[in-house]
Coordinates of C-alpha atoms and ligand atoms in Angstrom, one line a residue:
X83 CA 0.0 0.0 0.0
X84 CA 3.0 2.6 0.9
X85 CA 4.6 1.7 -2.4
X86 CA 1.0 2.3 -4.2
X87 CA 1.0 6.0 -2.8
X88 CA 4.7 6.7 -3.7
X89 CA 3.9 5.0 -7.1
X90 CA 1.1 7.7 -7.5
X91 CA 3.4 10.4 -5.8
X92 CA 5.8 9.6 -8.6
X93 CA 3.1 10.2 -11.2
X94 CA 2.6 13.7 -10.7
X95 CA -0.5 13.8 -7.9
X96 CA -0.4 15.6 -5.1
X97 CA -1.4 14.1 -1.5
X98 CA -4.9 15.3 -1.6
X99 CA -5.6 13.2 -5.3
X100 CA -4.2 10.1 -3.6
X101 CA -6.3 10.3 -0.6
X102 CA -9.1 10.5 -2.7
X103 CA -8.1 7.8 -4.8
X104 CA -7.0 5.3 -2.5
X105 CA -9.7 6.1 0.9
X106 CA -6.9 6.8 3.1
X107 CA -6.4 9.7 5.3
X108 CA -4.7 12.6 4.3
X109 CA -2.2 12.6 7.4
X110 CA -1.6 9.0 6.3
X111 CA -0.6 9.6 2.9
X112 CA 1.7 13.1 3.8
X113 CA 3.1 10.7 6.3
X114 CA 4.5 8.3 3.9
X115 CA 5.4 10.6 1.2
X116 CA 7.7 12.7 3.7
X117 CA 9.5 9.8 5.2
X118 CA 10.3 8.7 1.8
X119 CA 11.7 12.2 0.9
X120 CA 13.8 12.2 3.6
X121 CA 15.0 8.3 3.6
X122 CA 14.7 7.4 0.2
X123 CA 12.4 4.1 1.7
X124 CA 9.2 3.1 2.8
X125 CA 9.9 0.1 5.2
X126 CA 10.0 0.9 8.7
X127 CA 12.8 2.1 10.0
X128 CA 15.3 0.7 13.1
X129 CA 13.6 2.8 16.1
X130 CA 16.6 4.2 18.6
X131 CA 16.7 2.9 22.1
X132 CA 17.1 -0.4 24.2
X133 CA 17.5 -3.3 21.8
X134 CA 14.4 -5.8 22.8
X135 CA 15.7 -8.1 24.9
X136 CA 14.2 -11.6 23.0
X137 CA 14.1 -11.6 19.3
X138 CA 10.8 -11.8 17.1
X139 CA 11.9 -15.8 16.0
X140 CA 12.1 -16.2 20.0
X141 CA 8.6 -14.3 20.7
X142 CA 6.9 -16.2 18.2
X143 CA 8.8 -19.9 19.5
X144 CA 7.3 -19.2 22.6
X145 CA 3.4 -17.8 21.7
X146 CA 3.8 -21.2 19.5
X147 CA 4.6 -23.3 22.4
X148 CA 2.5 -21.9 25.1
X149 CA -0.4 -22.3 22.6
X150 CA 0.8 -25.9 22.0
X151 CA 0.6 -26.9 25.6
X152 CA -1.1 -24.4 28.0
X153 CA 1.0 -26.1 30.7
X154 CA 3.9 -25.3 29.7
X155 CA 6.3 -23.5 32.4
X156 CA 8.0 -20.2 32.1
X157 CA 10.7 -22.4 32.6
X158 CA 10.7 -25.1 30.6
X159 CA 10.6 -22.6 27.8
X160 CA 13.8 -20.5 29.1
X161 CA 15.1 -24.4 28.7
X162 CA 13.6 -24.4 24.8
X163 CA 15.0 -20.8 23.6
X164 CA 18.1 -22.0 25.3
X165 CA 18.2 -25.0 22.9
X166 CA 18.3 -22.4 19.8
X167 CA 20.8 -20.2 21.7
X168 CA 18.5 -17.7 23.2
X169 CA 19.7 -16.7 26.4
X170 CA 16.4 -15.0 28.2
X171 CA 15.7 -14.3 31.7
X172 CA 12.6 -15.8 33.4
X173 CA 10.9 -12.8 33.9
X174 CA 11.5 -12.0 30.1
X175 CA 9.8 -14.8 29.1
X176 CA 6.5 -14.1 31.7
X177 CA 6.5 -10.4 30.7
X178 CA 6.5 -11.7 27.2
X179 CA 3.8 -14.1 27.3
X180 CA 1.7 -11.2 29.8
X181 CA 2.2 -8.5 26.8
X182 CA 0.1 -11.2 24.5
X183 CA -2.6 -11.6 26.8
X184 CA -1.4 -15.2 28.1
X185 CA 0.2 -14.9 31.0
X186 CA -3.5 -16.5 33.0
X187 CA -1.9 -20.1 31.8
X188 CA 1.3 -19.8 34.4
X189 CA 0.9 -20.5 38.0
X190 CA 1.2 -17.4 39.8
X191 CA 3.1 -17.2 43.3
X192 CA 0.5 -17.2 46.6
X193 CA -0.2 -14.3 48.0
X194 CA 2.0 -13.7 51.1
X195 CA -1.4 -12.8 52.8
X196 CA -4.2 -14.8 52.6
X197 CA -7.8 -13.2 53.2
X198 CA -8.3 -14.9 56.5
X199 CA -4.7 -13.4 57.5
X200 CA -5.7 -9.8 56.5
X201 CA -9.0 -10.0 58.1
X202 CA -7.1 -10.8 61.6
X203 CA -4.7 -8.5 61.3
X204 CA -7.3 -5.9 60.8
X205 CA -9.4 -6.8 63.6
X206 CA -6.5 -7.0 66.2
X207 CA -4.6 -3.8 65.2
X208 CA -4.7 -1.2 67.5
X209 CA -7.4 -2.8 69.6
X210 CA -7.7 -3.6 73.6
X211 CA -7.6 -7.1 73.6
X212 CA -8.9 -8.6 77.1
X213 CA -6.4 -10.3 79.0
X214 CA -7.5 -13.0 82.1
X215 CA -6.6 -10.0 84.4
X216 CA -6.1 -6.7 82.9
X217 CA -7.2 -4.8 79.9
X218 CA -3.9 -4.4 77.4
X219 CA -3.3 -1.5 75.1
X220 CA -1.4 -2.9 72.2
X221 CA 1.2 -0.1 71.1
X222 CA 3.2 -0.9 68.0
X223 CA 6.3 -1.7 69.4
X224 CA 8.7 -3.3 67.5
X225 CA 11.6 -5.2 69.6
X226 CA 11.6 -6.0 72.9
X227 CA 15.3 -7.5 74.5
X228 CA 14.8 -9.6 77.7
X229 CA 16.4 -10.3 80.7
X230 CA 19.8 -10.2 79.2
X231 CA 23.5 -8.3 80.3
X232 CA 23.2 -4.9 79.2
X233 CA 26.2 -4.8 76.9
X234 CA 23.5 -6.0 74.4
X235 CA 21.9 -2.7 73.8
X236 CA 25.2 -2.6 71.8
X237 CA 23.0 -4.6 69.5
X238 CA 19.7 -3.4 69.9
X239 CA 20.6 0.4 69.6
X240 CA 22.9 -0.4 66.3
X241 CA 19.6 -2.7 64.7
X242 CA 17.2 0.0 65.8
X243 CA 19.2 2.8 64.3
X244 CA 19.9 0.7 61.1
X245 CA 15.8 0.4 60.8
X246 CA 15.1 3.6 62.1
X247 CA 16.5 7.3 61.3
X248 CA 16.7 9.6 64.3
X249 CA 16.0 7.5 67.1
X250 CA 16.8 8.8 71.1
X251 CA 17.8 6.8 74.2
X252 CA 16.4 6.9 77.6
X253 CA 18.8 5.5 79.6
X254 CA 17.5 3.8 83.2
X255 CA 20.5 2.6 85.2
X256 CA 22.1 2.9 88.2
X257 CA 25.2 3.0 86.0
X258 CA 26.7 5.1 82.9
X259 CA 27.9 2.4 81.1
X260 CA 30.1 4.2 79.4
X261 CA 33.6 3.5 80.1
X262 CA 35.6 3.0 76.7
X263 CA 37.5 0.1 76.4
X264 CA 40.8 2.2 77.9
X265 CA 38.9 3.9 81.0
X266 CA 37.5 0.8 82.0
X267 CA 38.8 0.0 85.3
X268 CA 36.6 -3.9 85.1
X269 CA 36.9 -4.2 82.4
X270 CA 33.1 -5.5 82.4
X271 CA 31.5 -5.2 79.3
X272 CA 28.4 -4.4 80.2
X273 CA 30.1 -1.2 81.8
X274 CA 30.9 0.4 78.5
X275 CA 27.6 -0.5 75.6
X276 CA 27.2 3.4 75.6
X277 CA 31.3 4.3 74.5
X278 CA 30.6 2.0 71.2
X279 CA 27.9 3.8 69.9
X280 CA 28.3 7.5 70.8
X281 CA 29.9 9.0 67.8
X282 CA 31.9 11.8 69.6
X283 CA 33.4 8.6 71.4
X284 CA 34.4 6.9 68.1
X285 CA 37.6 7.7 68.0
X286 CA 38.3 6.9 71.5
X287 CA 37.5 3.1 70.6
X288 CA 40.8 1.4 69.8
X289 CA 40.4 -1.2 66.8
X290 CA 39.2 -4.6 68.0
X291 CA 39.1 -8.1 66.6
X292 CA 34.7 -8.8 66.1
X293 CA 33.6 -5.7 67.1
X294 CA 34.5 -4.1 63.7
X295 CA 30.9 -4.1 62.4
X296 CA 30.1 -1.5 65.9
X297 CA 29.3 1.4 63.6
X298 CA 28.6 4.4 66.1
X299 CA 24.8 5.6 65.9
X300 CA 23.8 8.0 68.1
X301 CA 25.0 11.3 69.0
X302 CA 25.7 12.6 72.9
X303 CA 22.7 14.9 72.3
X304 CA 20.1 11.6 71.4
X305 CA 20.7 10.2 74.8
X306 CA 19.3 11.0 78.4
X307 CA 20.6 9.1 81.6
X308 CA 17.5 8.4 84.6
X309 CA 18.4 7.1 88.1
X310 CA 22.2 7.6 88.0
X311 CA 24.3 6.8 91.4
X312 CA 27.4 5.1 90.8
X313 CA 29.6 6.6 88.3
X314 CA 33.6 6.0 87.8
X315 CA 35.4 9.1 87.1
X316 CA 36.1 8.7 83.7
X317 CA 32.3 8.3 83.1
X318 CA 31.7 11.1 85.1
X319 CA 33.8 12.8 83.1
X320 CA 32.9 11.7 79.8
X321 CA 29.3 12.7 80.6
X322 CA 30.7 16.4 81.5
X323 CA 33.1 17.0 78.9
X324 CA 30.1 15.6 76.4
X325 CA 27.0 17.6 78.0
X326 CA 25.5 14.4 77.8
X327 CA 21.7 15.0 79.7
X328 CA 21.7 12.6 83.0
X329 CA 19.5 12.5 86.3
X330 CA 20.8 11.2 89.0
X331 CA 18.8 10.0 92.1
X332 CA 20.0 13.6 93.1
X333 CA 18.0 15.1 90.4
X334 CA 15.2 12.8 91.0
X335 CA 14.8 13.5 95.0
X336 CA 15.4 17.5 94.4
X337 CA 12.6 17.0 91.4
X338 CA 10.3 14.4 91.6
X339 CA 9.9 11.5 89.0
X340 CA 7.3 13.8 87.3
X341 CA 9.3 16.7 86.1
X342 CA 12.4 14.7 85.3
X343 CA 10.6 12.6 82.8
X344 CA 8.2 16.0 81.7
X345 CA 12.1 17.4 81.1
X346 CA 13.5 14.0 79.6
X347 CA 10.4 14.1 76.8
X348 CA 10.9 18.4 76.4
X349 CA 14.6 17.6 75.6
X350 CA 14.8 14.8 73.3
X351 CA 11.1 15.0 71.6
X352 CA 12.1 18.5 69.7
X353 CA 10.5 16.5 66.8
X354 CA 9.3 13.2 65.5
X355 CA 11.4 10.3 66.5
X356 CA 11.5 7.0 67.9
X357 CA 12.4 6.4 71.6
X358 CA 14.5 3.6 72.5
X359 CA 14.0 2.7 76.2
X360 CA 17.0 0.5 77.9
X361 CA 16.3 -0.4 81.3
X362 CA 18.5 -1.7 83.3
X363 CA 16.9 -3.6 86.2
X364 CA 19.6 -2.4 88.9
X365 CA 17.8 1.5 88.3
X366 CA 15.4 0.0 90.8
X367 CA 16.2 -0.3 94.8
X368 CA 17.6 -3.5 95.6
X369 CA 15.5 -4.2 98.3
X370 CA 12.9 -4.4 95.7
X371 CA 14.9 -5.9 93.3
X372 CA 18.1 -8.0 94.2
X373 CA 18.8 -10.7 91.7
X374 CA 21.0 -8.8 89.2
X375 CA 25.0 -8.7 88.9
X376 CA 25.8 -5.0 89.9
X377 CA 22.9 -3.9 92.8
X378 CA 23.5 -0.4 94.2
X379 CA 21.5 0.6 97.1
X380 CA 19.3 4.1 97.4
X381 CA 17.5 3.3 93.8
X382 CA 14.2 4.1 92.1
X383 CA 11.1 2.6 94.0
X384 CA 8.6 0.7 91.7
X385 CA 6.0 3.7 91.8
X386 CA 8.7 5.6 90.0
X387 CA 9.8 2.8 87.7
X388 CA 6.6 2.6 86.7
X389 CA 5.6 6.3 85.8
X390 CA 8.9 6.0 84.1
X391 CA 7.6 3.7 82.0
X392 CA 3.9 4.8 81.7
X393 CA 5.4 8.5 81.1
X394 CA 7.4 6.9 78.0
X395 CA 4.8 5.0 77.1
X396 CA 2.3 7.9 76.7
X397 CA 4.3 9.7 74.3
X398 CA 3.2 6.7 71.8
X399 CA 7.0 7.1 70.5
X400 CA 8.3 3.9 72.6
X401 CA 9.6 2.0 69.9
X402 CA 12.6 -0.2 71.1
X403 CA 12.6 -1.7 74.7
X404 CA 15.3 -3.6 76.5
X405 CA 15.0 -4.8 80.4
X406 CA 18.2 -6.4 81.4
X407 CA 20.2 -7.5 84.2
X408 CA 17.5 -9.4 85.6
X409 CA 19.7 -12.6 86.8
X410 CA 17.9 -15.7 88.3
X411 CA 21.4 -17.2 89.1
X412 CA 21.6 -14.6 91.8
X413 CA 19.5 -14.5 95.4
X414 CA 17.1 -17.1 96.7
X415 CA 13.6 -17.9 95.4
X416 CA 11.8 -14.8 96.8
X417 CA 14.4 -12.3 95.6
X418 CA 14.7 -14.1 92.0
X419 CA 10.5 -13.6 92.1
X420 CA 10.3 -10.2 93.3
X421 CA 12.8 -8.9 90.3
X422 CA 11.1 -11.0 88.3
X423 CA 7.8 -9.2 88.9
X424 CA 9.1 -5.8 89.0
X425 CA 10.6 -6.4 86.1
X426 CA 7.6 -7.6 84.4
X427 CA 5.4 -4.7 86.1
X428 CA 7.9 -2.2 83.7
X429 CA 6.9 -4.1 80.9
X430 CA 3.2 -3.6 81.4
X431 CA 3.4 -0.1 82.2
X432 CA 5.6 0.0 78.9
X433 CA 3.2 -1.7 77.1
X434 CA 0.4 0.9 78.0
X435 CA -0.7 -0.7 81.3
X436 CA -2.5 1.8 83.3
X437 CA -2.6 2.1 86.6
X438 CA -5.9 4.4 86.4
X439 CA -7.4 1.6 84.8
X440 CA -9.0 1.3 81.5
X441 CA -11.6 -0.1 78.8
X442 CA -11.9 -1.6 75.2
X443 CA -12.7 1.3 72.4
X444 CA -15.4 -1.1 71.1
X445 CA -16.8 -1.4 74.7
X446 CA -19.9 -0.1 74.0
X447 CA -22.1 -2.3 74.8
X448 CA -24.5 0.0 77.4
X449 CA -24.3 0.1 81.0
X450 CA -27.5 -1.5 82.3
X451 CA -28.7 0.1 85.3
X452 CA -30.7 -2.1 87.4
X453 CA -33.9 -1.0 89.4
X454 CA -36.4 -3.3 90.9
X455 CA -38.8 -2.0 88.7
X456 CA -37.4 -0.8 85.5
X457 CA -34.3 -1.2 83.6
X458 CA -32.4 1.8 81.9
X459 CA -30.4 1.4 79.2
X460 CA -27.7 3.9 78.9
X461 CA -26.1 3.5 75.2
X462 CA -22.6 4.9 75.9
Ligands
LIG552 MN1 23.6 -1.2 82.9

């Protein structure tokens, strides 16, 4: 048909004539007679760009196949290009077969959620689930380490700042933990998680064989100490020199629980961020809470443990929570117990445990108010 028009063009008529002549639009014909001004041809041309990645032979060995035998896999047919020296990728092939409307044939990978999946997560997101004994307000919180020596924050803190930009600390401890390596005068590991990842600290660290992936992740201004009272010089000075924030059970007697932790949120919640809370069991008294490795008397009671954690947990920020130092090896039955359930009262109060306490959203169900002769209904 395109040499028909440039056979007419040739003749002497003009691109109107032809149109006429042959029913084709005028754009059409113009179209064809310009291309063959400028290149002499009427074929298509080679179009500019990536090269296709399987060749028409290929295309139409595989719409031939697939038509063949429906059952066919995507990769028993990488296996029959590969036997005329088509080298294709997998996906090629199922991108190929979807561009001609045949890609319903191939078994399609599961869903990762099925409906009945979706529909429970739905229903338990962000819902007070009844517990045997107290209501539970589920809070999105992503990690929780248990029980453990504290040098494992190390860990925690590093993971949480590789998933999460910006993050804060709120460091509970009767301890700084944050000798370096050199100012150490244990030696104790768990004395020094907070020299590893402070990035003014970096180059204090000397080079160490396995602890090369420590990358440093938080800055001195990201992290607050709470319940400070027993501090080696070096940490002391470390926290000075730094102007790292700390309360010490100084600040917390001249204070109260309430404004420290109303100054704690003021200074590190400027904006947006994830909190990471690392609690080290020893904050707490140890006459409330003896079995762990480093006990220091003149600690936090439970009631301010517990607004600690109910304070942090009210922000809705709590993101990351370690408890550690809780050691059954240490003390007798009673003291290994009582730790044990202080320990496990922070968790709840973490967790959105309230004191105060509280209902279901859905929990609407009308309070009945009985009377011996008529029954009010109260749909609230
Ligand atoms: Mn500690």
């Amino acid at each position: 048909m395109r040499t028909e028009v440039i056979e007419i063009y040739q003749s002497g008529k003009g691109y109107k004539a032809i149109s006429k002549v042959l029913g084709l639009q005028r754009t059409t014909v113009r179209a064809i007679i310009h291309k063959w001004q400028k290149h002499g041809t009427v074929v298509n041309l080679p179009r500019s760009g990536r090269p296709t990645k399987i060749t028409p032979r290929a295309q139409r060995r595989l719409i031939r196949e697939v038509t063949k035998d429906p059952r066919t896999t995507s990769k028993e047919l990488q296996a029959s290009l590969a036997s005329i020296k088509v080298s294709v990728h997998d996906s090629t092939i199922r991108k190929r077969l979807g561009k001609n409307g045949l890609h319903g044939r191939f078994p399609r990978r599961k869903p990762l959620l099925s409906k009945k999946n979706i529909r429970n997560k739905k229903s338990g997101r962000g819902q007070i689930v009844f517990h045997t004994t107290v209501y539970i307000y589920i809070v999105k919180i992503d990690c929780q380490c248990l029980f453990l020596h504290h040098s494992l924050a190390i860990g925690s803190i590093s993971g949480h700042a590789r998933s999460q930009n910006n993050l804060c600390v709120v460091w509970v401890d009767a301890h700084a933990d944050i000798n370096t390596p050199l100012s150490t005068p244990t030696g104790n590991i768990h004395g020094q998680p907070v020299s590893y990842l402070l990035k003014e600290l970096h180059s204090k660290i000397p080079v160490m064989p396995g602890f090369s992936w420590i990358k440093p992740c938080i800055s001195a201004k990201d992290i607050v100490y709470i319940g400070l009272r027993d501090l080696d010089p070096g940490e002391h000075y470390i926290i000075q020199h730094l102007g790292i924030k700390s309360f010490s059970m100084w600040e917390l007697d001249h204070l109260g629980i309430s404004r420290v932790m109303e100054e704690t949120c003021d200074y590190l919640l400027t904006k947006y961020r994830p909190i990471h809370l690392s609690f080290d069991i020893d904050a707490i008294d140890p006459s409330l809470a003896p079995a762990t490795g480093t006990p220091m008397v003149g600690g936090l009671t439970y009631r301010e443990g517990v607004y600690l954690a109910e304070a942090i947990c009210k922000t809705g920020l709590l993101s990351v929570l370690d408890l550690v130092e809780v050691n059954p090896n240490l003390g007798n039955t009673e003291e290994v117990a009582s730790t044990v359930n202080y320990a496990l009262g922070i968790i709840l109060s973490s967790f959105g445990y309230v004191r105060g306490g509280s209902h279901p959203s859905h929990y609407n169900r009308g309070i009945r108010i009985f009377l011996p002769f008529l029954i009010l209904e109260l749909n609230q």
